[in-house]
Coordinates of C-alpha atoms and ligand atoms in Angstrom, one line a residue:
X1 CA 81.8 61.0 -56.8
X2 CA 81.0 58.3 -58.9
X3 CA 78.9 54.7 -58.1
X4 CA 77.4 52.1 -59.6
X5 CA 73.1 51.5 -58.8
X6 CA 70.4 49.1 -59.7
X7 CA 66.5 48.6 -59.7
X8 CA 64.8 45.5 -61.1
X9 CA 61.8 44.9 -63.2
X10 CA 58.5 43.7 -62.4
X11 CA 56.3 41.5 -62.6
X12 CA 52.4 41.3 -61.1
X13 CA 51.1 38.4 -59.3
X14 CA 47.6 39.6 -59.7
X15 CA 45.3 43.4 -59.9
X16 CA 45.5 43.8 -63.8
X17 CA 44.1 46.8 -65.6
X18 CA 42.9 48.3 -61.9
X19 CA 45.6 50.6 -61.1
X20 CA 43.2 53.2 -63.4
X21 CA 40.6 52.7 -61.2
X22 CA 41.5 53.0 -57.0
X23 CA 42.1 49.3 -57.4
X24 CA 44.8 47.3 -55.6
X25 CA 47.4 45.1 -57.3
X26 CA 50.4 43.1 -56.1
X27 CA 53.6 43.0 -57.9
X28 CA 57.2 41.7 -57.2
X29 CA 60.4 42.7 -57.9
X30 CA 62.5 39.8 -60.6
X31 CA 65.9 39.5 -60.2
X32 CA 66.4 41.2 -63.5
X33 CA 68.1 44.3 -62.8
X34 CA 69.0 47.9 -64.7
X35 CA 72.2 48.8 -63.7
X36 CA 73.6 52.4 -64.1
X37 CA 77.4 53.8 -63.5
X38 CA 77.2 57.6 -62.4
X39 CA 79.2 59.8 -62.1
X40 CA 78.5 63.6 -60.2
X41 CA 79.1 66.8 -62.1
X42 CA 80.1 70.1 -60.9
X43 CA 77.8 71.8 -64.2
X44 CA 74.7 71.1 -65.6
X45 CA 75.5 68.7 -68.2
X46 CA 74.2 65.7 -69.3
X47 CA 75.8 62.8 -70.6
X48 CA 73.8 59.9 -71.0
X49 CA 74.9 56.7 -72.7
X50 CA 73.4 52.6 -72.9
X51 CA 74.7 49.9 -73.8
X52 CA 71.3 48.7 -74.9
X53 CA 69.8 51.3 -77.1
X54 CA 71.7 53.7 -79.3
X55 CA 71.8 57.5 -79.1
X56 CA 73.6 59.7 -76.5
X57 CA 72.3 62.5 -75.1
X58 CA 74.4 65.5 -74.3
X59 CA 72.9 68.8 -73.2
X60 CA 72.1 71.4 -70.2
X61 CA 69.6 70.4 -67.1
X62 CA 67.4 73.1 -68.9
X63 CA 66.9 71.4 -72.2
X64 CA 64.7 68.7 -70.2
X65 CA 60.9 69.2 -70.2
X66 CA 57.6 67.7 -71.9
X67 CA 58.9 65.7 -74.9
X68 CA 62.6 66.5 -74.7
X69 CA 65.0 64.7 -75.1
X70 CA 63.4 62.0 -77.2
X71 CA 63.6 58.6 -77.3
X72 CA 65.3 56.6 -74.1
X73 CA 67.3 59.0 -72.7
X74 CA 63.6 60.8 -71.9
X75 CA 63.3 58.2 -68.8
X76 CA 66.6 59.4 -67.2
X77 CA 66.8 63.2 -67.7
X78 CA 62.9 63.0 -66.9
X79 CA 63.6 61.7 -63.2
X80 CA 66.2 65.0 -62.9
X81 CA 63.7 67.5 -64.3
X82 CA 61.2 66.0 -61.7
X83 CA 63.2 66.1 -58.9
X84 CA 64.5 69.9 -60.2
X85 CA 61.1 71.0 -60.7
X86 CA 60.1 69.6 -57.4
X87 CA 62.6 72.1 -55.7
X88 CA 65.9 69.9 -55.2
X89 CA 69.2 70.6 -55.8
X90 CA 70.4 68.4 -58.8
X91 CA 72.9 69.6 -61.0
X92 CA 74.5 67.3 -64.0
X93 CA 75.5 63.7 -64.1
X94 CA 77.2 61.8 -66.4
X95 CA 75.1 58.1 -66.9
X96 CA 76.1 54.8 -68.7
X97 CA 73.3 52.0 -68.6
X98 CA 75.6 49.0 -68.1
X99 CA 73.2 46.1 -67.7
X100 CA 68.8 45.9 -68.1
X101 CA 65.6 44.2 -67.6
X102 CA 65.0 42.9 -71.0
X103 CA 63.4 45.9 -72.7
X104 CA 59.9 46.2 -73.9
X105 CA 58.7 42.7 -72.6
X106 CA 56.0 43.9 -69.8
X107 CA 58.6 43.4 -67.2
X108 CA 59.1 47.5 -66.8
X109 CA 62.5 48.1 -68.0
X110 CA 61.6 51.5 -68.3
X111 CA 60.5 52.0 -64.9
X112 CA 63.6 50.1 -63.9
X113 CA 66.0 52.6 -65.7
X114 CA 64.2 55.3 -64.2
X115 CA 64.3 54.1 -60.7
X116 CA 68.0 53.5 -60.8
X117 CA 68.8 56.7 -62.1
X118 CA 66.5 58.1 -59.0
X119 CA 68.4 56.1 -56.4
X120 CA 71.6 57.5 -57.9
X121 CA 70.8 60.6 -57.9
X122 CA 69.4 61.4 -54.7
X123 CA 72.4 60.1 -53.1
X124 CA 75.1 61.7 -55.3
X125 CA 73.7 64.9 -54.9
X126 CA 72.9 63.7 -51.0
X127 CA 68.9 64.4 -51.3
X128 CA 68.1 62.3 -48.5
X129 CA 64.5 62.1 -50.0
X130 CA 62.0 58.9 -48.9
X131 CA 61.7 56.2 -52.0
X132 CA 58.1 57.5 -51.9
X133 CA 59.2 60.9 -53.4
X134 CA 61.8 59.4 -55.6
X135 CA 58.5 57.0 -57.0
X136 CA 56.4 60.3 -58.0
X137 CA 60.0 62.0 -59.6
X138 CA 60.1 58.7 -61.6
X139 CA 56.4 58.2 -62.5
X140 CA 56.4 62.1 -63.8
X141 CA 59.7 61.4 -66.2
X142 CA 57.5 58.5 -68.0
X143 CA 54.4 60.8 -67.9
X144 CA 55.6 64.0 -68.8
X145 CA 58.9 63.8 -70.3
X146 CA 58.5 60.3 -72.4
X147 CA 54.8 60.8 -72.5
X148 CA 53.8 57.3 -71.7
X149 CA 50.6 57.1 -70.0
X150 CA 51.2 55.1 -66.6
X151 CA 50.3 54.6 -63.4
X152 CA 52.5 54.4 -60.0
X153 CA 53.0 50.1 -60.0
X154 CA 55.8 50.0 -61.9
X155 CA 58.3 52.0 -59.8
X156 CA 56.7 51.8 -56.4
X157 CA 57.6 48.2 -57.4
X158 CA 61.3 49.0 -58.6
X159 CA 62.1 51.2 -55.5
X160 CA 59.8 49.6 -52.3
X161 CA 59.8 46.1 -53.0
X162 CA 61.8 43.3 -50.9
X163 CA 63.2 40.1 -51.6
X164 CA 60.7 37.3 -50.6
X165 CA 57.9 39.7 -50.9
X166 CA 55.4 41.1 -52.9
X167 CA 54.1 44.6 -52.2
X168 CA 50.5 45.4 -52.1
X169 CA 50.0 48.6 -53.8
X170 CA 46.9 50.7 -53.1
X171 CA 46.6 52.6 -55.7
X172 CA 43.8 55.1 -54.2
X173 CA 45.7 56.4 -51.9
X174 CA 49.7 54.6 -52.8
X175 CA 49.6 53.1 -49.1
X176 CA 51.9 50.1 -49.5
X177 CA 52.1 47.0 -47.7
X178 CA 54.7 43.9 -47.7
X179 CA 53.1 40.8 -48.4
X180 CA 55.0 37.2 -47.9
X181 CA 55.6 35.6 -51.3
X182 CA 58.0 32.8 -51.4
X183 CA 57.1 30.5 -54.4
X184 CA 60.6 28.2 -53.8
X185 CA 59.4 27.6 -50.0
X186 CA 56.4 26.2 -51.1
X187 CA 58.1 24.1 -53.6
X188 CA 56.9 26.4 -56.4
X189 CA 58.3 28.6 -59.0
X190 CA 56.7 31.4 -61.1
X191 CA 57.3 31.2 -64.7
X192 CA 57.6 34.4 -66.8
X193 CA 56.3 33.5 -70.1
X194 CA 57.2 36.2 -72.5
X195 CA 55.1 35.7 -75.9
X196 CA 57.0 37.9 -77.9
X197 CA 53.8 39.5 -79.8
X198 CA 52.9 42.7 -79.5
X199 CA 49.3 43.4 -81.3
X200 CA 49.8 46.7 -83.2
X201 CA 46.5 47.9 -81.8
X202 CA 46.8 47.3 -78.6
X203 CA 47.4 51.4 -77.5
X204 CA 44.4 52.0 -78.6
X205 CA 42.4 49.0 -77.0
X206 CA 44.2 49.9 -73.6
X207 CA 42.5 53.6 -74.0
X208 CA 38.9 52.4 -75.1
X209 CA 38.8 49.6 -71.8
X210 CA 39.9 52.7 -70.1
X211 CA 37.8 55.2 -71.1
X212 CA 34.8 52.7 -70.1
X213 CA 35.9 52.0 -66.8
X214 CA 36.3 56.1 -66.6
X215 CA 32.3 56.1 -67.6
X216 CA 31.3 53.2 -65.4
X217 CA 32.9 55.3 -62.4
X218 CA 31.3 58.7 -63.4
X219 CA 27.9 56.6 -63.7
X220 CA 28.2 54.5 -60.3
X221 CA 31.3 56.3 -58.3
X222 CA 34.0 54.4 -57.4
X223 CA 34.6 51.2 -58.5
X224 CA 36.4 50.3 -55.3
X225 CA 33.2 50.5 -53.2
X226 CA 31.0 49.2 -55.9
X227 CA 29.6 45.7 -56.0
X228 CA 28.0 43.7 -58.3
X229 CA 24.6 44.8 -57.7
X230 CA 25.4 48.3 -58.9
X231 CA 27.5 46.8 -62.0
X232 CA 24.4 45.1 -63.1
X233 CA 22.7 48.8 -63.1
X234 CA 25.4 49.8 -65.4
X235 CA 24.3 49.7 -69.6
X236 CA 25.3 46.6 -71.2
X237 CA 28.1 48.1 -73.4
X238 CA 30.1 48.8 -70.3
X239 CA 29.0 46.5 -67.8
X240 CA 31.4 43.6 -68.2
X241 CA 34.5 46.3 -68.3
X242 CA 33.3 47.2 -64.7
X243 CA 32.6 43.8 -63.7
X244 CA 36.4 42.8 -64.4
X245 CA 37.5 46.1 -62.2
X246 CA 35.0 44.7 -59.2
X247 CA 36.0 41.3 -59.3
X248 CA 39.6 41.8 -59.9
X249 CA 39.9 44.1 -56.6
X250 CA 38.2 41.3 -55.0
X251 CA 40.7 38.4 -56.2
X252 CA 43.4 40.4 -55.0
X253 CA 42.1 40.9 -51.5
X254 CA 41.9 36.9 -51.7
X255 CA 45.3 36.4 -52.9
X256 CA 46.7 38.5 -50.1
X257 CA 44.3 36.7 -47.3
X258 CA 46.0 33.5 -48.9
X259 CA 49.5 34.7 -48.7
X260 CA 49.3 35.8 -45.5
X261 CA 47.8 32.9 -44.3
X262 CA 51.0 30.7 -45.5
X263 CA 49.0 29.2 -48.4
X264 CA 50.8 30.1 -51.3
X265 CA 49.7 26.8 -53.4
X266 CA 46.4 27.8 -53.3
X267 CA 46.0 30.9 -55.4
X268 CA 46.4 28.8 -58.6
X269 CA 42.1 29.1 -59.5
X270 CA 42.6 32.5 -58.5
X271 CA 45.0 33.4 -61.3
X272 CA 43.0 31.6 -63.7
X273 CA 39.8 32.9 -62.6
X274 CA 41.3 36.8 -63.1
X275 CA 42.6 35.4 -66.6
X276 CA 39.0 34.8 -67.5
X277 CA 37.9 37.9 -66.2
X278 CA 40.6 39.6 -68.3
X279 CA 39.9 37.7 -71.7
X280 CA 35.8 37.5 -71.4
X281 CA 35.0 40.5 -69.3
X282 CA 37.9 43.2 -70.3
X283 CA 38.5 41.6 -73.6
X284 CA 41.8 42.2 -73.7
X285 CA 43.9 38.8 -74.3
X286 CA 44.7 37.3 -77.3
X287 CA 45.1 33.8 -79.2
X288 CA 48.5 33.6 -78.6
X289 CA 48.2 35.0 -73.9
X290 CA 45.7 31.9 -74.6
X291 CA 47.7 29.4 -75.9
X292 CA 50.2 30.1 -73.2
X293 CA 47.9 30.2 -70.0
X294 CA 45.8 26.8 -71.0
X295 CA 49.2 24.9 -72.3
X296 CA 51.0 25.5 -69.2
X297 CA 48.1 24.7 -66.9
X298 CA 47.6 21.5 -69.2
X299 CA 51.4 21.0 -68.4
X300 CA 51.4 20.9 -64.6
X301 CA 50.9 24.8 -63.8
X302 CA 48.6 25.1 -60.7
X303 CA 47.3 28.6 -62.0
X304 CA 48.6 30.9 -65.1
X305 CA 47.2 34.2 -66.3
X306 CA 48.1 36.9 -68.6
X307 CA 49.7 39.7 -66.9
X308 CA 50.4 43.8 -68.3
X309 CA 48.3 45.6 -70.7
X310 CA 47.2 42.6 -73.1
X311 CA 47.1 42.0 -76.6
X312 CA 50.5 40.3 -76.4
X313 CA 53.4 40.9 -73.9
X314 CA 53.7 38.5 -70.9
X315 CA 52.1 35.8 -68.7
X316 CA 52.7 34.3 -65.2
X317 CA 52.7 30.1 -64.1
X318 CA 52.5 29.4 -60.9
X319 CA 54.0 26.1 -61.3
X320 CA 55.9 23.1 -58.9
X321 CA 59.3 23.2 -59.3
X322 CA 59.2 19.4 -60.7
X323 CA 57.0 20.8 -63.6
X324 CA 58.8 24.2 -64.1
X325 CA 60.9 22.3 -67.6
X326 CA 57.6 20.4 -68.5
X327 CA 55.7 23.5 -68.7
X328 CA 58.3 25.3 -70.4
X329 CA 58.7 22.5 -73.2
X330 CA 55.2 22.4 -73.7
X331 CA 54.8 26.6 -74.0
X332 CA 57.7 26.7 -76.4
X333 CA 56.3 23.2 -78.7
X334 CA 53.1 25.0 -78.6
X335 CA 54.4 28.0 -79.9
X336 CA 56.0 25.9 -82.5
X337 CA 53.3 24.1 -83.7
X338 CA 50.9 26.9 -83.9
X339 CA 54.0 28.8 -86.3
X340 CA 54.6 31.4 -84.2
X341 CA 58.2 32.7 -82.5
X342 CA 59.6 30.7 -79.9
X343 CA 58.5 32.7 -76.6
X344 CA 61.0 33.3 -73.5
X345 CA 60.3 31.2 -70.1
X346 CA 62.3 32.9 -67.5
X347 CA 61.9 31.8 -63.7
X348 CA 61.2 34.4 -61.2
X349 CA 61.9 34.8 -57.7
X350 CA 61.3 37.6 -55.6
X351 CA 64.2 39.7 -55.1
X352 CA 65.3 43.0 -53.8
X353 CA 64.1 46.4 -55.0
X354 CA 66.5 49.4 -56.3
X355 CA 70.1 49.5 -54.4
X356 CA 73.2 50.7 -54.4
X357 CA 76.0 48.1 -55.8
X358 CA 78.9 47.0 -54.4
X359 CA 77.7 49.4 -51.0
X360 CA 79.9 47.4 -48.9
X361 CA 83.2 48.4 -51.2
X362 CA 82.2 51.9 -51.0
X363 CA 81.9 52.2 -46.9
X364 CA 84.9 49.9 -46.6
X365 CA 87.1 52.8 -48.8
X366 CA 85.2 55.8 -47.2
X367 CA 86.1 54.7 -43.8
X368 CA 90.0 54.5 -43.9
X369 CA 91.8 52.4 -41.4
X370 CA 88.4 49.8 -41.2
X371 CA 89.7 46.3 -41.9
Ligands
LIG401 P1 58.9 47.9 -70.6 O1 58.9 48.9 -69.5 O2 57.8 46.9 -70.5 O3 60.2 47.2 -70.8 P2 58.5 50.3 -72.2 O4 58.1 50.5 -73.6 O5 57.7 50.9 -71.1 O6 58.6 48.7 -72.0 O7 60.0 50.8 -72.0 C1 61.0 50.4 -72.8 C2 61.8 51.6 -73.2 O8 62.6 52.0 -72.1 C3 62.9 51.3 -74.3 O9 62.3 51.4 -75.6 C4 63.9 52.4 -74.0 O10 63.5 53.6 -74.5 C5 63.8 52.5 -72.5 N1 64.8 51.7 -71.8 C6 64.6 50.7 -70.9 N2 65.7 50.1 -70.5 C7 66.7 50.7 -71.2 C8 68.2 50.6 -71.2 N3 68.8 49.6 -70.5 N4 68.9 51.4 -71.9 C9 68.2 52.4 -72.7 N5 66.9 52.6 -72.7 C10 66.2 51.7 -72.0
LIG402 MG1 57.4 50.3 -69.1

């Protein structure tokens, strides 16, 4: 059996650097998608191929495990190890990535390549397993088999997430929860500015912010139940880190109130308010997530933050569709005129999580006779 699949990327309207932490955060899926052709064996073979990134793999079910195979074919045999550790019965496949999310630009093309291959999978080998599941097969692959240290947002993203939605992820106990997001109702657009830089120490900044939130929580418990009273207890070399976590919860609590409430145009100060948090309290934006936030706010955008890791990568605009070309002029002559790359403005609407392609096609040919 053979059958083509998808899952998109992502991109967070707001909950930045709290997914460490039992904090909540609230992403959509774009409409760029990762799109795998697969085909079921009857062995335990592998045959992976991309069209995006060189290397094939081509080996046994049992040469998968912690750090093998390297480089991107990790991401897809990681999700069969998973689900083959976790007791299913997968057997080979053979796997060409056909289209992508751009890679490595914070919009999770990783998580988007694993979460198609999931989908596949569990319904060439007929698994019949809840997305949920398929989510902790995929969040092991990156963890275990690539090694790269993430949390759940990305693929619960990929798999659960609906057109005209975002879904609230809590990520103390992964409850999800649809939340109305319709920018182009409202008469608005989300812009995807992607800065192109990528700050070589970045890694290791991510792992220090960590590792103080880690010691805030061992001081004060929970930085989910904590308020700003018991931040202020905290010492000073850690406090602000907390502080971010605290109020960031907090913000997304109000975005959601706000979303649910039908008033979409009003979460601009909100985004800008976590973008401060993010640069002054977790100290991890940079000149050039500056330039882009305070030039497309300058330009017409009602609210704009940096979103991902930091030190480079992406940032969101929430901006009215009759500024969306202003604002994406004046990013790219500001870019210009500070010397640096031109950066990529892409407009993002919220679109479906991971499916099968072409579904229709397939019932229409499984069920002979149907016209
Ligand atoms: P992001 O998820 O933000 O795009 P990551 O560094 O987490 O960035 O993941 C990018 C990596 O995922 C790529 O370097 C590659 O190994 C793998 N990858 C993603 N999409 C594809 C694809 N279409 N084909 C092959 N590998 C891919
Ligand atoms: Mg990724």
């Amino acid at each position: 059996m053979t059958g083509q699949w998808s899952a998109p990327g992502r991109v967070n309207i707001i909950g930045e650097h709290v997914d460490y932490a039992d904090g909540l955060c609230l992403p959509f899926a774009i409409p760029e998608r990762t799109v795998v052709e697969v085909t079921r064996r009857n062995d335990d073979r592998l045959r992976l191929t991309s069209a995006f990134e060189n290397g094939e793999f081509d080996g046994e079910l049992t040469e998968i495990g912690p750090g093998s195979p390297k480089g991107w074919a990790g991401y897809v045999a990681g999700v069969l190890w998973a689900l083959w550790e976790a007791g299913h019965p997968v057997h080979g496949i053979d796997l060409h990535v056909t289209a992508s999310v751009p890679l490595g630009s914070g919009l999770s093309s990783s998580a988007a390549l694993e979460c198609a291959a999931a989908i596949a999978v569990d319904e060439l080998f007929e698994l019949g397993l809840p997305r949920t599941e398929l989510a902790k097969a995929c969040i092991r692959a990156e963890n275990e088999v690539v090694g790269a240290n993430t949390g759940g947002m990305d693929q619960a993203a990929s798999l659960l997430a609906t057109a005209g939605n975002a879904i609230l992820i809590d990520t103390r106990n992964g409850d999800t929860r649809q939340v109305p997001f319709s920018p182009a109702d409202a008469g608005l657009a989300v812009l995807v500015i992607d800065t192109k830089v990528r700050h070589a120490h970045a890694d290791g900044q991510y792992g220090q912010r960590r590792a103080a939130v880690e010691e805030s929580i061992a001081l004060i418990g929970s930085l989910r139940d904590a308020d700003l009273a018991a931040v202020a207890g905290l010492p000073a070399e850690i406090r602000p880190r907390a502080r971010h976590i605290v109020t960031e919860i907090a913000r997304v609590e109000q975005v959601v109130a706000l979303l649910e409430e039908g008033r979409l145009a009003e979460i601009g100060p909100i985004l800008d308010a976590s973008h401060a948090s993010l640069a002054d309290d977790l100290e991890v934006s940079c000149a050039e997530l500056d330039l882009a936030v305070e030039t497309a706010r300058v330009a017409g955008a009602l609210g704009a933050r940096m979103v991902g890791g930091g030190f480079g990568g992406s940032a969101i605009a929430l901006t009215p569709l009759d500024r969306v070309d202003a604002v994406g002029d004046a990013v790219r002559a500001a870019f210009g005129a500070a010397g640096l790359a031109e950066p990529t403005v892409r407009l993002s609407e919220p679109s479906a999580g991971a499916h099968r392609d072409g579904r229709s096609l397939w019932r229409h040919r499984a069920r002979p006779g149907c016209r």
